[in-house]
CSV table of C-alpha atoms (C1' of nucleotides) in Angstrom, one decimal:
chain,number,residue,atom,x,y,z
A,1,MET,CA,24.2,67.6,34.8
A,2,SER,CA,27.7,68.2,33.7
A,3,THR,CA,28.1,65.7,31.0
A,4,PRO,CA,24.9,65.8,28.9
A,5,SER,CA,26.1,62.9,26.9
A,6,MET,CA,24.4,60.6,29.4
A,7,PRO,CA,20.7,60.1,29.0
A,8,ALA,CA,20.3,57.8,32.1
A,9,GLY,CA,22.3,56.2,34.9
A,10,ARG,CA,25.1,58.0,36.8
A,11,LYS,CA,28.6,56.7,36.3
A,12,PRO,CA,30.6,53.7,35.1
A,13,ARG,CA,33.0,52.5,37.7
A,14,ALA,CA,36.6,52.5,36.8
A,15,ASP,CA,37.7,48.9,37.5
A,16,ALA,CA,34.4,47.6,36.3
A,17,GLU,CA,35.1,48.6,32.8
A,18,ARG,CA,38.6,47.2,33.1
A,19,ASN,CA,37.2,43.8,34.1
A,20,ARG,CA,34.7,43.9,31.4
A,21,ALA,CA,37.4,44.5,28.8
A,22,ARG,CA,39.6,41.8,30.3
A,23,VAL,CA,36.8,39.2,30.2
A,24,LEU,CA,35.8,40.1,26.7
A,25,ALA,CA,39.4,39.8,25.5
A,26,THR,CA,39.9,36.5,27.2
A,27,ALA,CA,36.7,35.2,25.9
A,28,ARG,CA,37.5,36.3,22.4
A,29,ALA,CA,40.9,34.5,22.6
A,30,LEU,CA,39.4,31.3,24.0
A,31,PHE,CA,36.5,31.1,21.6
A,32,GLY,CA,38.8,31.7,18.7
A,33,GLU,CA,41.2,29.0,19.9
A,34,HIS,CA,38.9,26.2,21.3
A,35,GLY,CA,35.7,27.0,19.6
A,36,GLU,CA,32.4,27.9,21.2
A,37,ALA,CA,32.7,25.0,23.5
A,38,VAL,CA,34.6,26.9,26.2
A,39,GLN,CA,32.8,27.1,29.5
A,40,MET,CA,31.9,30.1,31.6
A,41,PRO,CA,34.1,29.0,34.5
A,42,GLU,CA,37.0,28.6,32.1
A,43,VAL,CA,36.6,32.2,30.9
A,44,ALA,CA,36.3,33.5,34.4
A,45,ARG,CA,39.4,31.7,35.6
A,46,ALA,CA,41.4,32.7,32.5
A,47,ALA,CA,40.3,36.3,32.9
A,48,GLY,CA,41.2,36.2,36.6
A,49,VAL,CA,37.8,37.1,37.8
A,50,GLY,CA,34.9,35.4,39.5
A,51,ILE,CA,32.1,33.7,37.6
A,52,GLY,CA,29.7,36.3,39.0
A,53,THR,CA,31.7,39.1,37.4
A,54,VAL,CA,31.5,37.5,34.1
A,55,TYR,CA,27.7,37.3,34.4
A,56,ARG,CA,27.5,40.8,35.7
A,57,HIS,CA,28.8,42.0,32.4
A,58,PHE,CA,27.4,39.4,30.1
A,59,PRO,CA,24.1,38.1,31.4
A,60,THR,CA,24.4,35.0,29.3
A,61,ARG,CA,26.9,32.8,27.6
A,62,GLN,CA,25.1,33.8,24.4
A,63,ALA,CA,25.6,37.4,25.2
A,64,LEU,CA,29.3,36.9,25.7
A,65,VAL,CA,29.7,35.0,22.5
A,66,GLU,CA,27.8,37.7,20.7
A,67,ALA,CA,29.9,40.4,22.2
A,68,ALA,CA,33.0,38.7,21.1
A,69,ALA,CA,31.6,38.2,17.7
A,70,GLU,CA,30.8,41.9,17.4
A,71,GLN,CA,34.4,42.9,17.8
A,72,ARG,CA,35.2,40.8,14.8
A,73,PHE,CA,32.3,42.3,13.1
A,74,GLY,CA,33.9,45.6,13.6
A,75,GLU,CA,37.1,44.4,12.1
A,76,ILE,CA,35.4,43.0,9.1
A,77,LEU,CA,33.4,46.2,8.7
A,78,GLU,CA,36.6,48.2,8.7
A,79,PHE,CA,38.1,45.9,6.1
A,80,ALA,CA,35.1,46.4,3.9
A,81,GLU,CA,35.2,50.2,4.3
A,82,THR,CA,38.9,50.5,3.9
A,83,ASP,CA,40.5,47.9,1.7
A,84,CYS,CA,37.5,46.9,-0.4
A,85,LEU,CA,36.0,50.2,-1.1
A,86,ARG,CA,39.3,52.2,-1.4
A,87,GLU,CA,41.0,50.0,-3.9
A,88,PRO,CA,38.4,49.0,-6.4
A,89,GLN,CA,40.1,46.4,-8.5
A,90,ALA,CA,37.7,46.2,-11.4
A,91,GLY,CA,34.7,44.7,-9.7
A,92,GLN,CA,36.7,42.5,-7.3
A,93,GLY,CA,35.3,44.2,-4.2
A,94,LEU,CA,32.7,41.7,-3.2
A,95,ARG,CA,35.0,38.8,-4.0
A,96,ARG,CA,37.7,40.2,-1.8
A,97,TYR,CA,35.2,41.0,0.9
A,98,LEU,CA,33.8,37.5,1.0
A,99,ARG,CA,37.1,35.9,0.9
A,100,HIS,CA,38.3,38.0,3.8
A,101,VAL,CA,35.2,37.0,5.8
A,102,GLY,CA,35.9,33.4,5.0
A,103,GLU,CA,39.5,33.7,6.2
A,104,VAL,CA,38.5,35.4,9.4
A,105,LEU,CA,35.8,32.8,10.1
A,106,ALA,CA,38.1,29.9,9.2
A,107,GLY,CA,40.9,31.4,11.4
A,108,GLU,CA,38.8,31.5,14.5
A,109,ARG,CA,36.5,28.5,14.4
A,110,GLY,CA,34.3,29.5,17.3
A,111,LEU,CA,33.4,32.7,15.6
A,112,SER,CA,31.3,31.1,12.9
A,113,ALA,CA,28.8,29.9,15.5
A,114,ALA,CA,28.9,33.3,17.2
A,115,LEU,CA,28.2,35.1,13.9
A,116,ALA,CA,25.3,32.8,13.2
A,117,ALA,CA,23.9,33.4,16.6
A,118,ALA,CA,24.4,37.1,16.5
A,119,VAL,CA,23.0,37.7,13.0
A,120,GLY,CA,20.3,35.0,13.4
A,121,SER,CA,18.8,36.6,16.5
A,122,GLU,CA,18.1,40.2,17.0
A,123,ALA,CA,19.7,43.5,16.2
A,124,PRO,CA,22.4,43.7,18.8
A,125,ARG,CA,24.1,46.7,17.2
A,126,GLY,CA,21.8,48.3,14.7
A,127,GLU,CA,24.5,50.9,14.4
A,128,MET,CA,27.3,48.7,13.3
A,129,LEU,CA,25.1,46.5,11.2
A,130,ALA,CA,23.8,49.5,9.5
A,131,ARG,CA,27.3,50.6,8.6
A,132,LEU,CA,28.1,47.2,7.3
A,133,GLU,CA,25.0,47.1,5.3
A,134,ARG,CA,25.9,50.4,3.7
A,135,ALA,CA,29.4,49.3,3.0
A,136,VAL,CA,28.2,46.1,1.4
A,137,GLY,CA,25.7,48.0,-0.6
A,138,ALA,CA,28.4,50.2,-1.9
A,139,LEU,CA,30.5,47.2,-2.8
A,140,ILE,CA,27.6,45.7,-4.7
A,141,GLU,CA,27.0,49.0,-6.5
A,142,GLN,CA,30.7,49.2,-7.4
A,143,ASP,CA,31.0,45.7,-8.7
A,144,ARG,CA,27.8,46.0,-10.6
A,145,ALA,CA,29.0,49.1,-12.3
A,146,ALA,CA,32.0,47.0,-13.4
A,147,GLY,CA,29.7,44.4,-14.7
A,148,ALA,CA,31.0,41.8,-12.3
A,149,VAL,CA,27.7,41.1,-10.6
A,150,ARG,CA,24.1,40.7,-11.7
A,151,GLY,CA,21.8,43.6,-11.5
A,152,ASP,CA,19.4,42.0,-9.1
A,153,VAL,CA,21.9,41.2,-6.4
A,154,THR,CA,21.0,42.7,-3.0
A,155,VAL,CA,22.5,43.1,0.4
A,156,ASP,CA,20.4,40.2,1.6
A,157,ASP,CA,22.0,38.0,-1.0
A,158,VAL,CA,25.4,38.8,0.5
A,159,TYR,CA,24.0,38.0,3.9
A,160,LEU,CA,23.0,34.7,2.6
A,161,VAL,CA,26.4,34.0,1.2
A,162,VAL,CA,28.1,34.9,4.5
A,163,ALA,CA,25.6,32.8,6.4
A,164,GLY,CA,26.2,29.9,4.1
A,165,LEU,CA,29.9,30.3,4.3
A,166,SER,CA,29.7,30.5,8.1
A,167,GLY,CA,27.8,27.2,8.2
A,168,ILE,CA,30.3,25.4,5.9
A,169,ILE,CA,33.2,26.6,7.9
A,170,ARG,CA,31.7,25.8,11.3
A,171,THR,CA,30.7,22.3,10.4
A,172,GLY,CA,33.9,21.8,8.5
A,173,SER,CA,31.8,20.3,5.7
A,174,GLY,CA,34.5,20.8,3.1
A,175,ASP,CA,36.6,23.4,1.2
A,176,TRP,CA,35.0,26.7,2.0
A,177,SER,CA,37.1,28.4,-0.6
A,178,ARG,CA,35.5,26.3,-3.3
A,179,PHE,CA,32.1,27.0,-1.8
A,180,ALA,CA,32.8,30.7,-1.9
A,181,ASP,CA,33.8,30.5,-5.5
A,182,LEU,CA,30.6,28.7,-6.4
A,183,LEU,CA,28.6,31.4,-4.7
A,184,PHE,CA,30.4,34.1,-6.3
A,185,GLU,CA,30.0,32.5,-9.6
A,186,GLY,CA,26.3,32.5,-8.9
A,187,LEU,CA,26.3,36.2,-8.3
A,188,ARG,CA,27.9,37.1,-11.6
A,189,PRO,CA,25.9,38.1,-14.6
A,190,ARG,CA,25.0,35.6,-17.2
A,191,SER,CA,27.4,35.4,-20.2
A,192,GLY,CA,30.5,37.6,-20.4
A,193,ARG,CA,29.5,41.2,-19.7
A,194,PRO,CA,28.0,43.9,-21.9
A,195,GLY,CA,28.9,47.3,-20.6
A,196,ALA,CA,32.1,48.2,-18.9
B,1,MET,CA,27.2,-22.5,16.5
B,2,SER,CA,23.9,-23.0,14.8
B,3,THR,CA,23.4,-19.9,12.7
B,4,PRO,CA,26.7,-18.9,11.1
B,5,SER,CA,25.1,-15.8,9.6
B,6,MET,CA,25.8,-14.0,12.8
B,7,PRO,CA,29.3,-12.7,13.4
B,8,ALA,CA,28.7,-11.7,17.0
B,9,GLY,CA,25.9,-11.6,19.6
B,10,ARG,CA,23.1,-14.0,19.7
B,11,LYS,CA,19.6,-12.7,19.1
B,12,PRO,CA,17.6,-9.5,19.0
B,13,ARG,CA,14.7,-9.6,21.4
B,14,ALA,CA,11.3,-9.2,19.9
B,15,ASP,CA,9.8,-6.3,22.0
B,16,ALA,CA,13.2,-4.7,22.1
B,17,GLU,CA,13.1,-3.9,18.4
B,18,ARG,CA,9.6,-2.8,18.7
B,19,ASN,CA,10.6,-0.3,21.4
B,20,ARG,CA,13.5,0.9,19.4
B,21,ALA,CA,11.3,1.5,16.4
B,22,ARG,CA,8.7,3.3,18.5
B,23,VAL,CA,11.3,5.6,20.1
B,24,LEU,CA,12.9,6.4,16.7
B,25,ALA,CA,9.6,7.2,15.2
B,26,THR,CA,8.6,9.3,18.1
B,27,ALA,CA,11.9,11.1,18.1
B,28,ARG,CA,11.6,11.7,14.4
B,29,ALA,CA,8.2,13.2,14.8
B,30,LEU,CA,9.2,15.4,17.7
B,31,PHE,CA,12.4,16.6,16.2
B,32,GLY,CA,10.6,17.5,13.0
B,33,GLU,CA,7.9,19.4,14.8
B,34,HIS,CA,9.7,21.2,17.6
B,35,GLY,CA,13.3,21.3,16.3
B,36,GLU,CA,16.3,19.6,17.9
B,37,ALA,CA,15.5,21.2,21.2
B,38,VAL,CA,13.3,18.3,22.3
B,39,GLN,CA,14.6,16.7,25.5
B,40,MET,CA,15.3,13.0,26.2
B,41,PRO,CA,12.6,12.7,28.8
B,42,GLU,CA,10.1,14.1,26.4
B,43,VAL,CA,10.9,11.6,23.8
B,44,ALA,CA,10.8,8.8,26.4
B,45,ARG,CA,7.4,9.9,27.6
B,46,ALA,CA,6.0,10.5,24.2
B,47,ALA,CA,7.2,7.0,23.1
B,48,GLY,CA,5.7,5.5,26.2
B,49,VAL,CA,8.9,4.1,27.5
B,50,GLY,CA,11.4,4.9,30.3
B,51,ILE,CA,14.4,7.1,29.8
B,52,GLY,CA,16.6,4.2,30.4
B,53,THR,CA,15.1,2.4,27.4
B,54,VAL,CA,15.8,5.3,25.1
B,55,TYR,CA,19.4,5.3,26.2
B,56,ARG,CA,19.7,1.6,25.8
B,57,HIS,CA,19.0,2.0,22.1
B,58,PHE,CA,20.6,5.3,21.5
B,59,PRO,CA,23.6,5.8,23.8
B,60,THR,CA,23.4,9.5,23.3
B,61,ARG,CA,21.1,12.3,22.3
B,62,GLN,CA,23.4,12.8,19.4
B,63,ALA,CA,23.0,9.2,18.4
B,64,LEU,CA,19.3,9.5,18.4
B,65,VAL,CA,19.3,12.6,16.4
B,66,GLU,CA,21.6,11.0,13.8
B,67,ALA,CA,19.5,7.9,13.7
B,68,ALA,CA,16.4,10.0,13.0
B,69,ALA,CA,18.3,12.0,10.3
B,70,GLU,CA,19.4,8.8,8.6
B,71,GLN,CA,15.9,7.8,7.9
B,72,ARG,CA,15.3,11.0,6.1
B,73,PHE,CA,18.6,10.4,4.3
B,74,GLY,CA,17.1,7.3,3.1
B,75,GLU,CA,14.0,9.1,1.8
B,76,ILE,CA,16.1,11.7,0.1
B,77,LEU,CA,18.1,9.0,-1.5
B,78,GLU,CA,15.1,7.3,-2.8
B,79,PHE,CA,13.8,10.5,-4.2
B,80,ALA,CA,17.1,11.0,-6.0
B,81,GLU,CA,17.2,7.5,-7.4
B,82,THR,CA,13.5,7.5,-8.3
B,83,ASP,CA,12.1,10.8,-9.3
B,84,CYS,CA,15.3,12.6,-10.3
B,85,LEU,CA,17.0,9.9,-12.2
B,86,ARG,CA,13.9,8.4,-13.8
B,87,GLU,CA,12.4,11.6,-15.2
B,88,PRO,CA,15.3,13.5,-16.6
B,89,GLN,CA,13.8,16.9,-17.5
B,90,ALA,CA,16.5,18.3,-19.7
B,91,GLY,CA,19.2,18.7,-17.1
B,92,GLN,CA,16.9,19.7,-14.3
B,93,GLY,CA,17.9,16.7,-12.2
B,94,LEU,CA,20.2,18.4,-9.8
B,95,ARG,CA,18.0,21.3,-9.4
B,96,ARG,CA,15.1,19.1,-8.5
B,97,TYR,CA,17.2,17.2,-6.1
B,98,LEU,CA,18.5,20.2,-4.3
B,99,ARG,CA,15.1,21.8,-4.2
B,100,HIS,CA,13.7,18.6,-2.7
B,101,VAL,CA,16.4,18.5,-0.1
B,102,GLY,CA,15.7,22.1,0.8
B,103,GLU,CA,12.0,21.4,1.2
B,104,VAL,CA,12.6,18.4,3.4
B,105,LEU,CA,15.0,20.3,5.6
B,106,ALA,CA,12.8,23.3,5.8
B,107,GLY,CA,9.8,21.2,6.6
B,108,GLU,CA,11.5,19.5,9.5
B,109,ARG,CA,13.6,22.2,11.1
B,110,GLY,CA,15.4,19.9,13.5
B,111,LEU,CA,16.6,17.8,10.7
B,112,SER,CA,19.1,20.4,9.4
B,113,ALA,CA,21.1,20.2,12.6
B,114,ALA,CA,20.9,16.4,12.5
B,115,LEU,CA,22.2,16.3,9.0
B,116,ALA,CA,25.0,18.6,9.8
B,117,ALA,CA,26.0,16.5,12.7
B,118,ALA,CA,25.7,13.3,10.8
B,119,VAL,CA,27.6,14.3,7.8
B,120,GLY,CA,30.1,16.4,9.7
B,121,SER,CA,31.1,13.6,11.9
B,122,GLU,CA,32.0,10.1,10.9
B,123,ALA,CA,30.6,7.6,8.3
B,124,PRO,CA,27.5,6.3,10.1
B,125,ARG,CA,26.2,4.4,7.1
B,126,GLY,CA,28.9,4.0,4.5
B,127,GLU,CA,26.4,1.9,2.6
B,128,MET,CA,23.7,4.5,2.3
B,129,LEU,CA,26.1,7.3,1.8
B,130,ALA,CA,27.7,5.4,-1.0
B,131,ARG,CA,24.4,4.9,-2.7
B,132,LEU,CA,23.6,8.6,-2.4
B,133,GLU,CA,26.9,9.5,-3.7
B,134,ARG,CA,26.4,7.2,-6.7
B,135,ALA,CA,23.0,8.7,-7.3
B,136,VAL,CA,24.2,12.3,-7.1
B,137,GLY,CA,27.1,11.4,-9.4
B,138,ALA,CA,24.6,10.1,-11.9
B,139,LEU,CA,22.6,13.2,-11.6
B,140,ILE,CA,25.6,15.4,-12.3
B,141,GLU,CA,26.5,13.3,-15.3
B,142,GLN,CA,23.1,13.6,-16.6
B,143,ASP,CA,22.8,17.3,-16.2
B,144,ARG,CA,26.2,17.8,-17.6
B,145,ALA,CA,25.3,15.9,-20.7
B,146,ALA,CA,22.4,18.3,-21.1
B,147,GLY,CA,24.8,21.2,-20.8
B,148,ALA,CA,23.1,22.4,-17.6
B,149,VAL,CA,26.1,22.2,-15.3
B,150,ARG,CA,29.8,23.0,-15.7
B,151,GLY,CA,32.2,20.2,-16.5
B,152,ASP,CA,34.2,20.4,-13.3
B,153,VAL,CA,31.3,20.0,-10.9
B,154,THR,CA,31.8,17.1,-8.5
B,155,VAL,CA,29.9,15.2,-5.9
B,156,ASP,CA,31.7,17.1,-3.3
B,157,ASP,CA,30.4,20.3,-4.7
B,158,VAL,CA,26.9,19.0,-4.2
B,159,TYR,CA,27.8,18.1,-0.7
B,160,LEU,CA,28.9,21.7,-0.1
B,161,VAL,CA,25.6,23.0,-1.5
B,162,VAL,CA,23.6,20.7,0.7
B,163,ALA,CA,25.6,21.6,3.7
B,164,GLY,CA,25.3,25.3,3.0
B,165,LEU,CA,21.6,25.0,2.4
B,166,SER,CA,21.3,23.1,5.7
B,167,GLY,CA,23.1,25.9,7.5
B,168,ILE,CA,20.9,28.6,6.0
B,169,ILE,CA,17.7,26.7,6.8
B,170,ARG,CA,18.7,25.8,10.3
B,171,THR,CA,19.7,29.3,11.3
B,172,GLY,CA,16.8,30.8,9.4
B,173,SER,CA,19.2,33.3,7.9
B,174,GLY,CA,17.0,34.1,5.0
B,175,ASP,CA,15.2,32.8,2.0
B,176,TRP,CA,16.8,29.4,1.4
B,177,SER,CA,15.1,29.2,-2.0
B,178,ARG,CA,16.9,32.2,-3.2
B,179,PHE,CA,20.1,30.8,-1.8
B,180,ALA,CA,19.6,27.5,-3.6
B,181,ASP,CA,19.1,29.5,-6.8
B,182,LEU,CA,22.3,31.3,-6.3
B,183,LEU,CA,24.2,28.1,-5.8
B,184,PHE,CA,22.6,26.5,-8.7
B,185,GLU,CA,23.5,29.4,-10.8
B,186,GLY,CA,27.0,29.0,-9.7
B,187,LEU,CA,27.1,25.4,-10.9
B,188,ARG,CA,25.9,26.2,-14.4
B,189,PRO,CA,28.3,26.7,-17.2
B,190,ARG,CA,29.4,30.2,-18.3
B,191,SER,CA,27.4,31.9,-21.0
B,192,GLY,CA,24.1,30.4,-22.1
B,193,ARG,CA,24.6,27.1,-23.8
B,194,PRO,CA,24.8,26.3,-27.5
B,195,GLY,CA,23.4,22.8,-27.8
B,196,ALA,CA,20.0,21.6,-26.6
C,1,DC,C1',36.5,60.2,56.7
C,2,DT,C1',31.6,58.6,56.3
C,3,DT,C1',27.9,57.4,53.3
C,4,DT,C1',26.1,55.6,49.3
C,5,DT,C1',26.5,53.0,45.3
C,6,DT,C1',28.4,49.7,42.4
C,7,DC,C1',31.0,45.6,42.0
C,8,DC,C1',33.2,41.2,43.1
C,9,DG,C1',33.4,36.3,44.3
C,10,DG,C1',32.0,32.0,44.5
C,11,DA,C1',28.8,28.9,46.9
C,12,DA,C1',24.1,27.3,45.9
C,13,DT,C1',20.5,26.3,42.6
C,14,DC,C1',18.5,24.6,38.4
C,15,DG,C1',17.9,22.1,34.2
C,16,DG,C1',18.9,18.5,31.4
C,17,DA,C1',21.8,14.6,29.8
C,18,DT,C1',23.6,10.2,31.2
C,19,DT,C1',24.5,6.3,34.4
C,20,DC,C1',23.2,2.6,37.5
C,21,DC,C1',20.9,-1.2,39.2
C,22,DG,C1',17.1,-4.1,41.0
C,23,DC,C1',13.0,-5.9,38.8
C,24,DT,C1',10.5,-7.8,34.7
C,25,DT,C1',9.9,-10.1,30.4
C,26,DC,C1',11.3,-13.0,26.7
C,27,DC,C1',14.0,-17.0,24.7
C,28,DG,C1',15.2,-21.6,24.3
C,29,DA,C1',16.0,-25.9,26.4
C,30,DT,C1',14.0,-29.5,29.3
D,1,DA,C1',4.2,-26.3,30.4
D,2,DT,C1',8.1,-25.1,33.1
D,3,DC,C1',12.7,-23.4,34.5
D,4,DG,C1',17.1,-20.7,34.4
D,5,DG,C1',19.2,-16.9,32.9
D,6,DA,C1',20.2,-13.4,29.5
D,7,DA,C1',18.2,-9.2,27.5
D,8,DG,C1',15.5,-5.3,28.5
D,9,DC,C1',13.0,-2.0,31.2
D,10,DG,C1',12.0,1.9,34.3
D,11,DG,C1',13.2,5.7,36.6
D,12,DA,C1',15.7,7.4,40.7
D,13,DA,C1',20.3,9.2,41.4
D,14,DT,C1',24.3,11.4,39.6
D,15,DC,C1',27.0,14.5,36.9
D,16,DC,C1',27.9,18.8,34.5
D,17,DG,C1',27.7,23.2,33.2
D,18,DA,C1',24.9,27.5,33.1
D,19,DT,C1',22.8,31.0,35.9
D,20,DT,C1',21.3,33.1,40.3
D,21,DC,C1',22.0,35.1,44.9
D,22,DC,C1',23.8,37.7,48.4
D,23,DG,C1',27.2,39.2,52.0
D,24,DG,C1',31.6,41.6,51.8
D,25,DA,C1',34.9,44.8,49.3
D,26,DA,C1',36.0,48.9,46.7
D,27,DA,C1',35.2,53.2,44.5
D,28,DA,C1',32.7,57.6,44.0
D,29,DA,C1',30.3,61.3,46.4
D,30,DG,C1',29.8,64.4,50.2
DNA sequence: CTTTTTCCGGAATCGGATTCCGCTTCCGAT
DNA sequence: ATCGGAAGCGGAATCCGATTCCGGAAAAAG
């Protein structure tokens, strides 16, 4: 009862966390480079630990993939909160955000699948998701004020856009940039824009 | 040297084709109902043949899935050529086409993955694809003439839209209908439209 | 320095796709 | 109608990769 910041359990072993981190980092690198097809044994070997260890920290391949994805989530979130929200270029916030997401996804092929899996399933990190949602909501608000997006655009719409983008990139169905433009165009208000 | 209309091979056995058809039909039904997760043994059993037979006709699960998808391709193609092109409702051709595709995909969950795989990979049926492309091209032309779509929209754009739609539906990331609307909106020309 | 607790490693297990091969059925010629 | 052999059939066996299990090792606690 010395560190009240722990509701349950006793203590996290030192080297355990080190391993967890090593595995996650390795996985992240491999997934990014060779796509989601990398196998568990591969990860274990590359990380210099036994398969059992990998499974101890990530009960499932899926879990590992999601964990890796979450890191990137974090980075995207930060980008949204920092760059996009701090430097509002006349309603270009959402566009910049989406383009960034596209670039990240395109850069690390395997991530797209991970994102889809992560978002498509449960609520792995309600916390982070919540922050992201808030940030995106702010972006929408900001762009809307600048007359750059329709009034009925919601956070869910942005979700859809990201999901679609993810799909296109993952399956390499074509020029994702063009796709992003189409979508963005779809979010803009009809005919020029009235107010500033 | 009796039937010169055969470049290679001799003759397709009677019951063989029957089985092939049976398997394909069964697979199609199962994939549509339970998604792409259905297993080979399942298909074999349901079709009333041995696993070996399934593999004789479709060397790979992937191949089977693609074959099943192709059938639907055919139906979609027909819809495009018949309904959409025959009854031009003031530039609503593309919209109807896309909505139909969405409905088909949503109706048979497993199909989305199949489509993605089929389109994403090679050119399984250059013939059918070509026809589809022609039909879509015509739809674009038609709608463009009615001022319903931008002048720079291409067949590839429609591909992108379908691919995106497919991704959304497969991963169940949200309301595909809304997504379709967004995309369609993105294809329309800027600011209302003067003519009819 | 023990005891207790948490981890580690990797062999074994499990599930599902794919291969292999002896047996059967169909085709075409006799 | 019959025969020889190619084309198919069935399904057991094999292969592969994810996941489980458990005895030994290492770290935290006393």
